[in-house]
Amino acid sequence: MAKFIPIGLSIALFLIFLLTLFQNALNAPSFDDYDTTINFIRRFFFENHSIEIRQDILLSRHNEHRILFSKIVAASYYYLFHQISFRNLVLLQNLMLLGFYVLTLNLLKRNNLLSPETILWVTLFTFSLAFWQVTFYYWGGIQHYTVIFFSILSLISLDRARDVRSAAFIIALFSVVFGVLSFGNGFIALVLGGFILIVQKKWRMLIAWTLVACLLLFYTFFSDPAAVTRNVVAINPEWVVRLLFTFLGSCLYMNPAQGQYFNIIVCMFAGFLVLLGWIWLFFNGYAFKNPLFYCLLSLPVLTGIIVAIARFETKAAGGVAPRYMFFTSLIPIFVVMVLLDMKLLKTKHLRVLCGAGLALWSVVFYNNHRAVVDSNAEIVATINKWEKDPHTPLIYYQQTEEYSEIMTWAVKHNVVSIPKGKNNQ
């Protein structure tokens, strides 16, 4: 009977997440959507470009990222339905989150680690509202979910591949290409994949992988210059460390109405332990005994290092930004996988962790559900105010004219519709 409790809880958590998603998915653009989705549709479909220029539009950078998958999904949706529904795009992007969930459970099964408790543990950190900005808005989720799904699929396939011509190796190559072209941190999978091949002494595959990696890295970083969108500030090592530690431990952030600073300190301490543990796993030899598991854990850790360097001026607060916290939700999942694989964690210990995780999930859900509702209401109110006064900033930290012009064009050409009411479902 005890085995059915974790399974029942996992099903309940998933259904609660799904119901919340359907109730709060908003049919309205926000933040990057104005440029990366609406303006992209205008440039791709309405400006009568040649095939070559359309190809350049698909593959062009958005800041330091290439977001090919995001553009393909938006273009396909507009081509089929002749109007963009951000609500439907949000629902579609969450299929990638479900894909990550299935991949993770399958990996646990293949390594004889699948149990009711591990299913519950993965469910707690996959179907959470901690990263609500990624779950409920297209500009975040379609990029973050996609890069993680394809990066993990690539690493798992590479681990299983036995020959350059094997289906697993071909899947790994295609997946890493999609990962790199989906979001900026996708290139990490190239490095980690090379590490797996070196440890496993798959030299022919390593040569092919290295050639593809060099081409992708050159194309990603050197083939055309990234647009400069912010002033360059001299790096502050202290801020980098504060952001990194907070980021690595942000799975413990509950977004409380009060006591945020104390919660951030807890996250920083947990992040410090995560970093120490990650380094220890390398030097004690575990990274060479099970390179796949070590590389899966390395994916969010290295992402954190990149974020800490690139966004250091946000200090510790940047480490608990909801748009980044999907990456950090991977850390407790993969840490438990590693500990189970090392036989340092037993089922009875995992049950205790699941109890604490359930309490954390509940508090996070309550606090962030409120944040989702408030954010949606603010987005709709801003657009409705803009409809009456085009000088209203659609994005509070951006100039009015550019995004007002994009939205005016989109409404005029029926690319989007003006939301009415709270959620406009």
Short mmCIF file of C-alpha atoms in Angstrom, two decimals:
data_model
loop_
_atom_site.label_atom_id
_atom_site.label_comp_id
_atom_site.label_asym_id
_atom_site.label_seq_id
_atom_site.Cartn_x
_atom_site.Cartn_y
_atom_site.Cartn_z
CA MET A 1 0.00 0.00 0.00
CA ALA A 2 2.88 2.38 0.85
CA LYS A 3 4.13 2.17 -2.76
CA PHE A 4 0.90 3.65 -4.07
CA ILE A 5 1.18 6.82 -1.96
CA PRO A 6 4.13 8.34 -3.92
CA ILE A 7 2.50 7.36 -7.24
CA GLY A 8 -0.82 8.86 -6.14
CA LEU A 9 0.92 12.05 -5.03
CA SER A 10 2.82 12.25 -8.34
CA ILE A 11 -0.44 11.98 -10.30
CA ALA A 12 -2.09 14.59 -8.08
CA LEU A 13 0.80 17.05 -8.46
CA PHE A 14 0.80 16.63 -12.22
CA LEU A 15 -2.97 17.21 -12.45
CA ILE A 16 -2.76 20.29 -10.22
CA PHE A 17 0.03 21.67 -12.41
CA LEU A 18 -1.97 20.90 -15.57
CA LEU A 19 -5.14 22.52 -14.22
CA THR A 20 -3.19 25.61 -13.18
CA LEU A 21 -1.60 25.78 -16.62
CA PHE A 22 -4.95 25.64 -18.44
CA GLN A 23 -6.48 28.19 -16.08
CA ASN A 24 -3.65 30.72 -16.35
CA ALA A 25 -2.17 30.37 -19.84
CA LEU A 26 -2.60 33.88 -21.23
CA ASN A 27 -3.35 34.80 -24.84
CA ALA A 28 -1.25 37.95 -24.85
CA PRO A 29 2.34 38.88 -25.70
CA SER A 30 4.81 40.02 -23.05
CA PHE A 31 8.45 41.05 -22.83
CA ASP A 32 10.52 39.33 -25.58
CA ASP A 33 7.38 38.18 -27.42
CA TYR A 34 7.07 41.57 -29.12
CA ASP A 35 10.39 41.14 -30.88
CA THR A 36 11.09 37.40 -31.06
CA THR A 37 7.56 36.35 -32.02
CA ILE A 38 5.42 39.22 -33.36
CA ASN A 39 8.17 41.15 -35.13
CA PHE A 40 9.62 37.88 -36.36
CA ILE A 41 6.25 36.98 -37.95
CA ARG A 42 6.16 40.36 -39.68
CA ARG A 43 9.67 40.03 -41.03
CA PHE A 44 9.24 36.41 -42.07
CA PHE A 45 5.76 36.46 -43.65
CA PHE A 46 4.89 40.06 -44.53
CA GLU A 47 8.01 41.63 -45.94
CA ASN A 48 8.21 39.35 -49.00
CA HIS A 49 11.79 38.26 -48.49
CA SER A 50 13.60 35.71 -50.60
CA ILE A 51 14.19 32.19 -49.32
CA GLU A 52 17.80 33.08 -48.47
CA ILE A 53 16.78 36.09 -46.37
CA ARG A 54 14.06 34.11 -44.61
CA GLN A 55 16.66 31.52 -43.75
CA ASP A 56 18.85 34.26 -42.28
CA ILE A 57 15.88 35.54 -40.25
CA LEU A 58 15.29 32.07 -38.82
CA LEU A 59 18.91 31.59 -37.83
CA SER A 60 19.77 35.15 -36.79
CA ARG A 61 20.72 35.94 -33.22
CA HIS A 62 18.53 37.34 -30.49
CA ASN A 63 21.14 38.98 -28.29
CA GLU A 64 23.65 36.14 -27.62
CA HIS A 65 21.16 33.39 -28.44
CA ARG A 66 19.93 31.68 -31.57
CA ILE A 67 16.32 30.66 -30.99
CA LEU A 68 15.60 28.55 -34.06
CA PHE A 69 13.06 26.21 -32.44
CA SER A 70 11.10 29.14 -31.00
CA LYS A 71 10.85 30.73 -34.43
CA ILE A 72 9.96 27.47 -36.21
CA VAL A 73 7.07 26.76 -33.83
CA ALA A 74 5.72 30.32 -34.06
CA ALA A 75 6.04 30.38 -37.87
CA SER A 76 4.38 26.97 -38.20
CA TYR A 77 1.52 28.00 -35.95
CA TYR A 78 0.92 31.24 -37.88
CA TYR A 79 1.14 29.43 -41.22
CA LEU A 80 -1.53 26.95 -40.13
CA PHE A 81 -3.93 29.27 -38.29
CA HIS A 82 -3.14 32.76 -39.67
CA GLN A 83 -3.08 34.27 -36.18
CA ILE A 84 -0.86 33.84 -33.15
CA SER A 85 -2.45 32.46 -30.00
CA PHE A 86 0.08 32.85 -27.22
CA ARG A 87 -2.10 30.66 -25.02
CA ASN A 88 -1.81 27.75 -27.46
CA LEU A 89 1.91 28.34 -27.95
CA VAL A 90 2.37 28.18 -24.17
CA LEU A 91 0.46 24.89 -24.02
CA LEU A 92 2.60 23.53 -26.86
CA GLN A 93 5.88 24.53 -25.23
CA ASN A 94 4.96 22.62 -22.07
CA LEU A 95 5.03 19.43 -24.13
CA MET A 96 8.82 19.87 -24.04
CA LEU A 97 8.65 19.91 -20.25
CA LEU A 98 6.66 16.69 -20.38
CA GLY A 99 9.28 15.30 -22.76
CA PHE A 100 12.03 16.10 -20.23
CA TYR A 101 10.00 14.29 -17.55
CA VAL A 102 9.64 11.16 -19.68
CA LEU A 103 13.35 11.22 -20.60
CA THR A 104 14.33 11.44 -16.94
CA LEU A 105 12.07 8.60 -15.82
CA ASN A 106 13.29 6.44 -18.68
CA LEU A 107 16.89 7.13 -17.66
CA LEU A 108 16.11 6.11 -14.09
CA LYS A 109 14.49 2.91 -15.35
CA ARG A 110 17.46 1.99 -17.53
CA ASN A 111 19.77 2.40 -14.54
CA ASN A 112 17.54 0.40 -12.16
CA LEU A 113 16.80 3.50 -10.08
CA LEU A 114 13.13 3.88 -10.90
CA SER A 115 10.86 3.58 -7.86
CA PRO A 116 7.71 5.27 -6.57
CA GLU A 117 9.93 7.56 -4.50
CA THR A 118 12.15 8.61 -7.40
CA ILE A 119 9.08 9.24 -9.56
CA LEU A 120 7.68 11.52 -6.85
CA TRP A 121 11.03 13.31 -6.45
CA VAL A 122 11.29 14.05 -10.18
CA THR A 123 7.63 15.13 -10.27
CA LEU A 124 8.13 17.58 -7.39
CA PHE A 125 10.82 19.53 -9.22
CA THR A 126 9.49 19.17 -12.76
CA PHE A 127 5.88 20.25 -12.25
CA SER A 128 6.62 23.17 -9.96
CA LEU A 129 5.66 26.83 -10.18
CA ALA A 130 9.15 27.91 -9.09
CA PHE A 131 9.97 28.75 -12.72
CA TRP A 132 6.52 30.18 -13.54
CA GLN A 133 7.86 32.72 -16.05
CA VAL A 134 9.13 29.82 -18.15
CA THR A 135 5.93 27.80 -17.78
CA PHE A 136 3.41 30.52 -18.60
CA TYR A 137 5.14 32.75 -21.17
CA TYR A 138 6.27 31.75 -24.62
CA TRP A 139 9.41 33.89 -24.70
CA GLY A 140 10.91 31.86 -21.87
CA GLY A 141 9.58 28.33 -21.92
CA ILE A 142 9.96 27.51 -25.58
CA GLN A 143 13.67 28.28 -25.32
CA HIS A 144 14.54 26.87 -21.89
CA TYR A 145 12.50 23.68 -22.14
CA THR A 146 13.77 23.02 -25.64
CA VAL A 147 17.47 23.48 -24.92
CA ILE A 148 17.31 21.20 -21.87
CA PHE A 149 15.27 18.52 -23.63
CA PHE A 150 17.59 18.34 -26.63
CA SER A 151 20.78 18.65 -24.56
CA ILE A 152 19.78 15.78 -22.28
CA LEU A 153 18.56 13.66 -25.20
CA SER A 154 21.91 14.26 -26.91
CA LEU A 155 23.96 13.23 -23.86
CA ILE A 156 21.86 10.13 -23.20
CA SER A 157 22.06 9.08 -26.87
CA LEU A 158 25.80 9.70 -26.95
CA ASP A 159 26.27 7.52 -23.88
CA ARG A 160 24.42 4.67 -25.60
CA ALA A 161 26.06 5.05 -29.02
CA ARG A 162 28.44 2.31 -30.06
CA ASP A 163 29.48 3.44 -33.54
CA VAL A 164 29.64 6.56 -35.71
CA ARG A 165 26.91 5.10 -37.94
CA SER A 166 24.65 4.01 -35.10
CA ALA A 167 21.18 5.52 -34.74
CA ALA A 168 22.03 6.70 -31.20
CA PHE A 169 25.01 8.74 -32.42
CA ILE A 170 23.00 10.30 -35.24
CA ILE A 171 20.23 11.22 -32.77
CA ALA A 172 22.87 12.72 -30.49
CA LEU A 173 24.23 14.89 -33.30
CA PHE A 174 20.81 16.15 -34.44
CA SER A 175 19.77 16.79 -30.84
CA VAL A 176 22.85 18.82 -29.96
CA VAL A 177 22.40 20.92 -33.12
CA PHE A 178 18.82 21.74 -32.09
CA GLY A 179 19.99 22.43 -28.55
CA VAL A 180 22.74 24.83 -29.61
CA LEU A 181 20.38 26.64 -31.99
CA SER A 182 17.58 26.81 -29.40
CA PHE A 183 19.28 28.79 -26.62
CA GLY A 184 22.69 30.10 -25.61
CA ASN A 185 23.67 27.45 -23.07
CA GLY A 186 23.10 24.63 -25.55
CA PHE A 187 26.79 24.66 -26.44
CA ILE A 188 27.53 23.22 -22.97
CA ALA A 189 26.24 19.88 -24.27
CA LEU A 190 29.01 19.95 -26.89
CA VAL A 191 31.68 20.11 -24.19
CA LEU A 192 30.00 17.55 -21.95
CA GLY A 193 29.43 15.20 -24.88
CA GLY A 194 33.13 15.37 -25.70
CA PHE A 195 33.93 14.49 -22.08
CA ILE A 196 31.68 11.41 -22.24
CA LEU A 197 33.35 10.22 -25.45
CA ILE A 198 36.85 10.72 -24.01
CA VAL A 199 36.05 8.80 -20.82
CA GLN A 200 34.45 5.99 -22.81
CA LYS A 201 37.32 6.01 -25.33
CA LYS A 202 35.03 6.30 -28.34
CA TRP A 203 37.71 7.90 -30.48
CA ARG A 204 36.05 7.74 -33.91
CA MET A 205 32.88 9.27 -32.54
CA LEU A 206 34.97 11.88 -30.72
CA ILE A 207 36.54 12.98 -34.01
CA ALA A 208 33.13 13.36 -35.68
CA TRP A 209 31.72 15.08 -32.58
CA THR A 210 34.64 17.50 -32.43
CA LEU A 211 34.21 18.49 -36.08
CA VAL A 212 30.50 19.18 -35.56
CA ALA A 213 31.25 21.03 -32.32
CA CYS A 214 33.81 23.28 -34.00
CA LEU A 215 31.38 24.15 -36.79
CA LEU A 216 28.58 24.87 -34.34
CA LEU A 217 30.76 26.94 -32.03
CA PHE A 218 32.10 28.97 -34.93
CA TYR A 219 28.61 29.52 -36.31
CA THR A 220 27.16 30.35 -32.89
CA PHE A 221 29.76 32.84 -31.73
CA PHE A 222 31.78 34.07 -34.70
CA SER A 223 29.71 33.92 -37.89
CA ASP A 224 27.98 37.22 -37.16
CA PRO A 225 28.23 39.78 -34.37
CA ALA A 226 25.68 39.81 -31.58
CA ALA A 227 23.64 42.94 -31.14
CA VAL A 228 24.77 45.04 -28.20
CA THR A 229 21.77 45.61 -25.97
CA ARG A 230 23.33 46.82 -22.72
CA ASN A 231 26.32 48.74 -21.46
CA VAL A 232 29.44 46.73 -20.66
CA VAL A 233 30.24 46.87 -16.95
CA ALA A 234 33.55 45.80 -15.40
CA ILE A 235 33.12 42.35 -13.88
CA ASN A 236 32.83 42.18 -10.10
CA PRO A 237 34.05 38.81 -8.73
CA GLU A 238 32.10 39.18 -5.50
CA TRP A 239 28.84 39.70 -7.37
CA VAL A 240 29.65 36.72 -9.60
CA VAL A 241 30.10 34.46 -6.57
CA ARG A 242 26.94 35.72 -4.87
CA LEU A 243 24.89 35.16 -8.00
CA LEU A 244 26.43 31.72 -8.64
CA PHE A 245 25.82 30.39 -5.14
CA THR A 246 22.27 31.73 -5.07
CA PHE A 247 21.56 30.27 -8.51
CA LEU A 248 22.86 26.82 -7.62
CA GLY A 249 20.73 26.68 -4.48
CA SER A 250 17.64 28.46 -5.80
CA CYS A 251 15.58 25.24 -5.79
CA LEU A 252 15.03 26.18 -2.12
CA TYR A 253 13.67 29.64 -2.93
CA MET A 254 10.01 29.97 -1.93
CA ASN A 255 9.33 33.53 -3.12
CA PRO A 256 8.02 34.53 0.33
CA ALA A 257 6.09 37.74 0.92
CA GLN A 258 8.55 38.48 3.74
CA GLY A 259 11.97 37.13 4.61
CA GLN A 260 13.35 37.09 1.07
CA TYR A 261 16.88 37.95 2.23
CA PHE A 262 16.98 35.05 4.68
CA ASN A 263 15.66 32.71 1.99
CA ILE A 264 18.37 33.91 -0.40
CA ILE A 265 21.04 33.27 2.26
CA VAL A 266 19.73 29.70 2.60
CA CYS A 267 19.95 29.33 -1.18
CA MET A 268 23.51 30.67 -1.21
CA PHE A 269 24.60 28.16 1.41
CA ALA A 270 22.91 25.29 -0.46
CA GLY A 271 24.52 26.48 -3.71
CA PHE A 272 27.94 26.53 -2.07
CA LEU A 273 27.43 22.89 -1.04
CA VAL A 274 26.29 21.98 -4.57
CA LEU A 275 29.44 23.50 -6.07
CA LEU A 276 31.68 21.74 -3.55
CA GLY A 277 29.91 18.44 -4.20
CA TRP A 278 30.22 18.84 -7.96
CA ILE A 279 33.97 19.46 -7.66
CA TRP A 280 34.34 16.55 -5.22
CA LEU A 281 32.61 14.17 -7.64
CA PHE A 282 35.23 15.00 -10.23
CA PHE A 283 38.27 14.55 -8.03
CA ASN A 284 37.03 11.40 -6.28
CA GLY A 285 36.68 9.73 -9.69
CA TYR A 286 32.90 9.47 -9.97
CA ALA A 287 32.92 11.63 -13.09
CA PHE A 288 34.94 8.90 -14.81
CA LYS A 289 32.90 5.99 -13.42
CA ASN A 290 29.56 7.37 -14.58
CA PRO A 291 30.28 10.26 -16.97
CA LEU A 292 26.63 10.52 -18.11
CA PHE A 293 25.25 11.21 -14.64
CA TYR A 294 28.10 13.59 -13.88
CA CYS A 295 27.51 15.48 -17.13
CA LEU A 296 23.77 15.73 -16.47
CA LEU A 297 24.53 17.38 -13.14
CA SER A 298 27.17 19.54 -14.82
CA LEU A 299 24.62 20.94 -17.28
CA PRO A 300 22.83 23.22 -14.76
CA VAL A 301 26.04 23.88 -12.79
CA LEU A 302 27.88 25.16 -15.86
CA THR A 303 24.77 27.09 -16.89
CA GLY A 304 24.92 28.76 -13.48
CA ILE A 305 28.54 29.74 -14.02
CA ILE A 306 27.68 31.30 -17.37
CA VAL A 307 24.68 33.17 -15.95
CA ALA A 308 26.76 34.40 -13.00
CA ILE A 309 29.38 35.86 -15.34
CA ALA A 310 26.94 37.24 -17.92
CA ARG A 311 24.42 38.72 -15.44
CA PHE A 312 26.66 39.40 -12.44
CA GLU A 313 25.34 42.95 -11.98
CA THR A 314 22.01 41.52 -10.77
CA LYS A 315 23.91 40.11 -7.77
CA ALA A 316 22.24 37.47 -5.59
CA ALA A 317 18.73 38.51 -6.63
CA GLY A 318 19.46 37.40 -10.19
CA GLY A 319 19.95 33.87 -8.93
CA VAL A 320 16.29 33.55 -7.96
CA ALA A 321 14.80 35.04 -11.13
CA PRO A 322 11.94 32.70 -12.18
CA ARG A 323 13.12 32.76 -15.80
CA TYR A 324 16.31 30.93 -14.77
CA MET A 325 14.96 28.56 -12.14
CA PHE A 326 13.99 25.74 -14.51
CA PHE A 327 17.70 25.16 -15.00
CA THR A 328 18.24 24.98 -11.23
CA SER A 329 15.30 22.60 -10.75
CA LEU A 330 17.46 20.01 -12.50
CA ILE A 331 20.02 20.12 -9.68
CA PRO A 332 18.02 18.29 -6.94
CA ILE A 333 16.85 15.74 -9.52
CA PHE A 334 20.35 14.89 -10.72
CA VAL A 335 21.95 15.13 -7.26
CA VAL A 336 19.56 12.44 -5.99
CA MET A 337 20.25 10.32 -9.08
CA VAL A 338 23.99 10.53 -8.41
CA LEU A 339 23.61 9.74 -4.71
CA LEU A 340 21.39 6.75 -5.46
CA ASP A 341 23.87 5.53 -8.06
CA MET A 342 26.70 5.84 -5.53
CA LYS A 343 24.64 3.94 -2.93
CA LEU A 344 24.95 6.92 -0.57
CA LEU A 345 21.18 7.42 -0.47
CA LYS A 346 18.66 4.76 0.44
CA THR A 347 14.93 4.56 -0.12
CA LYS A 348 14.13 5.39 3.50
CA HIS A 349 16.22 8.54 3.22
CA LEU A 350 14.53 9.48 -0.06
CA ARG A 351 11.12 9.18 1.59
CA VAL A 352 12.16 11.80 4.13
CA LEU A 353 13.46 14.03 1.34
CA CYS A 354 10.20 13.59 -0.57
CA GLY A 355 8.26 14.70 2.50
CA ALA A 356 10.36 17.85 2.75
CA GLY A 357 10.11 18.32 -1.02
CA LEU A 358 6.33 18.09 -0.88
CA ALA A 359 6.21 20.81 1.79
CA LEU A 360 8.54 22.97 -0.33
CA TRP A 361 6.44 22.35 -3.46
CA SER A 362 3.27 23.41 -1.63
CA VAL A 363 4.70 26.69 -0.35
CA VAL A 364 6.29 27.48 -3.71
CA PHE A 365 3.04 26.69 -5.50
CA TYR A 366 0.99 28.95 -3.22
CA ASN A 367 3.36 31.91 -3.43
CA ASN A 368 4.05 31.68 -7.15
CA HIS A 369 0.44 31.05 -8.15
CA ARG A 370 -0.24 34.48 -6.70
CA ALA A 371 2.69 35.87 -8.73
CA VAL A 372 1.31 34.31 -11.95
CA VAL A 373 -2.18 35.76 -11.41
CA ASP A 374 -0.78 39.21 -10.60
CA SER A 375 1.58 39.15 -13.59
CA ASN A 376 -1.19 38.13 -16.00
CA ALA A 377 -3.48 40.85 -14.68
CA GLU A 378 -0.73 43.44 -15.08
CA ILE A 379 0.03 42.33 -18.67
CA VAL A 380 -3.63 42.55 -19.70
CA ALA A 381 -4.12 45.87 -17.91
CA THR A 382 -1.03 47.32 -19.62
CA ILE A 383 -2.18 46.24 -23.09
CA ASN A 384 -5.69 47.55 -22.46
CA LYS A 385 -4.23 50.86 -21.30
CA TRP A 386 -1.97 50.93 -24.36
CA GLU A 387 -5.02 50.42 -26.60
CA LYS A 388 -6.40 53.72 -25.27
CA ASP A 389 -3.03 55.47 -25.13
CA PRO A 390 -0.30 54.21 -27.53
CA HIS A 391 2.30 56.11 -25.51
CA THR A 392 1.90 53.59 -22.69
CA PRO A 393 5.10 51.47 -22.38
CA LEU A 394 4.27 47.82 -23.16
CA ILE A 395 7.54 46.83 -21.48
CA TYR A 396 8.30 49.01 -18.48
CA TYR A 397 12.06 49.12 -19.00
CA GLN A 398 11.97 49.71 -22.78
CA GLN A 399 11.18 52.76 -24.87
CA THR A 400 7.57 53.07 -25.97
CA GLU A 401 7.82 53.73 -29.70
CA GLU A 402 9.34 50.51 -31.03
CA TYR A 403 7.06 48.06 -29.24
CA SER A 404 4.00 50.24 -29.66
CA GLU A 405 4.60 50.24 -33.41
CA ILE A 406 5.03 46.45 -33.45
CA MET A 407 1.80 45.91 -31.51
CA THR A 408 -0.12 48.40 -33.65
CA TRP A 409 0.97 46.54 -36.77
CA ALA A 410 0.08 43.16 -35.25
CA VAL A 411 -3.44 44.24 -34.28
CA LYS A 412 -4.03 45.89 -37.65
CA HIS A 413 -3.00 42.72 -39.53
CA ASN A 414 -4.88 40.44 -37.12
CA VAL A 415 -1.68 38.67 -36.10
CA VAL A 416 -2.73 39.02 -32.46
CA SER A 417 -5.93 40.08 -30.75
CA ILE A 418 -6.27 42.47 -27.83
CA PRO A 419 -6.93 40.49 -24.63
CA LYS A 420 -10.05 41.33 -22.65
CA GLY A 421 -10.63 40.27 -19.08
CA LYS A 422 -8.31 38.55 -16.65
CA ASN A 423 -6.92 35.59 -18.57
CA ASN A 424 -8.57 35.79 -22.00
CA GLN A 425 -8.73 32.04 -22.35
#
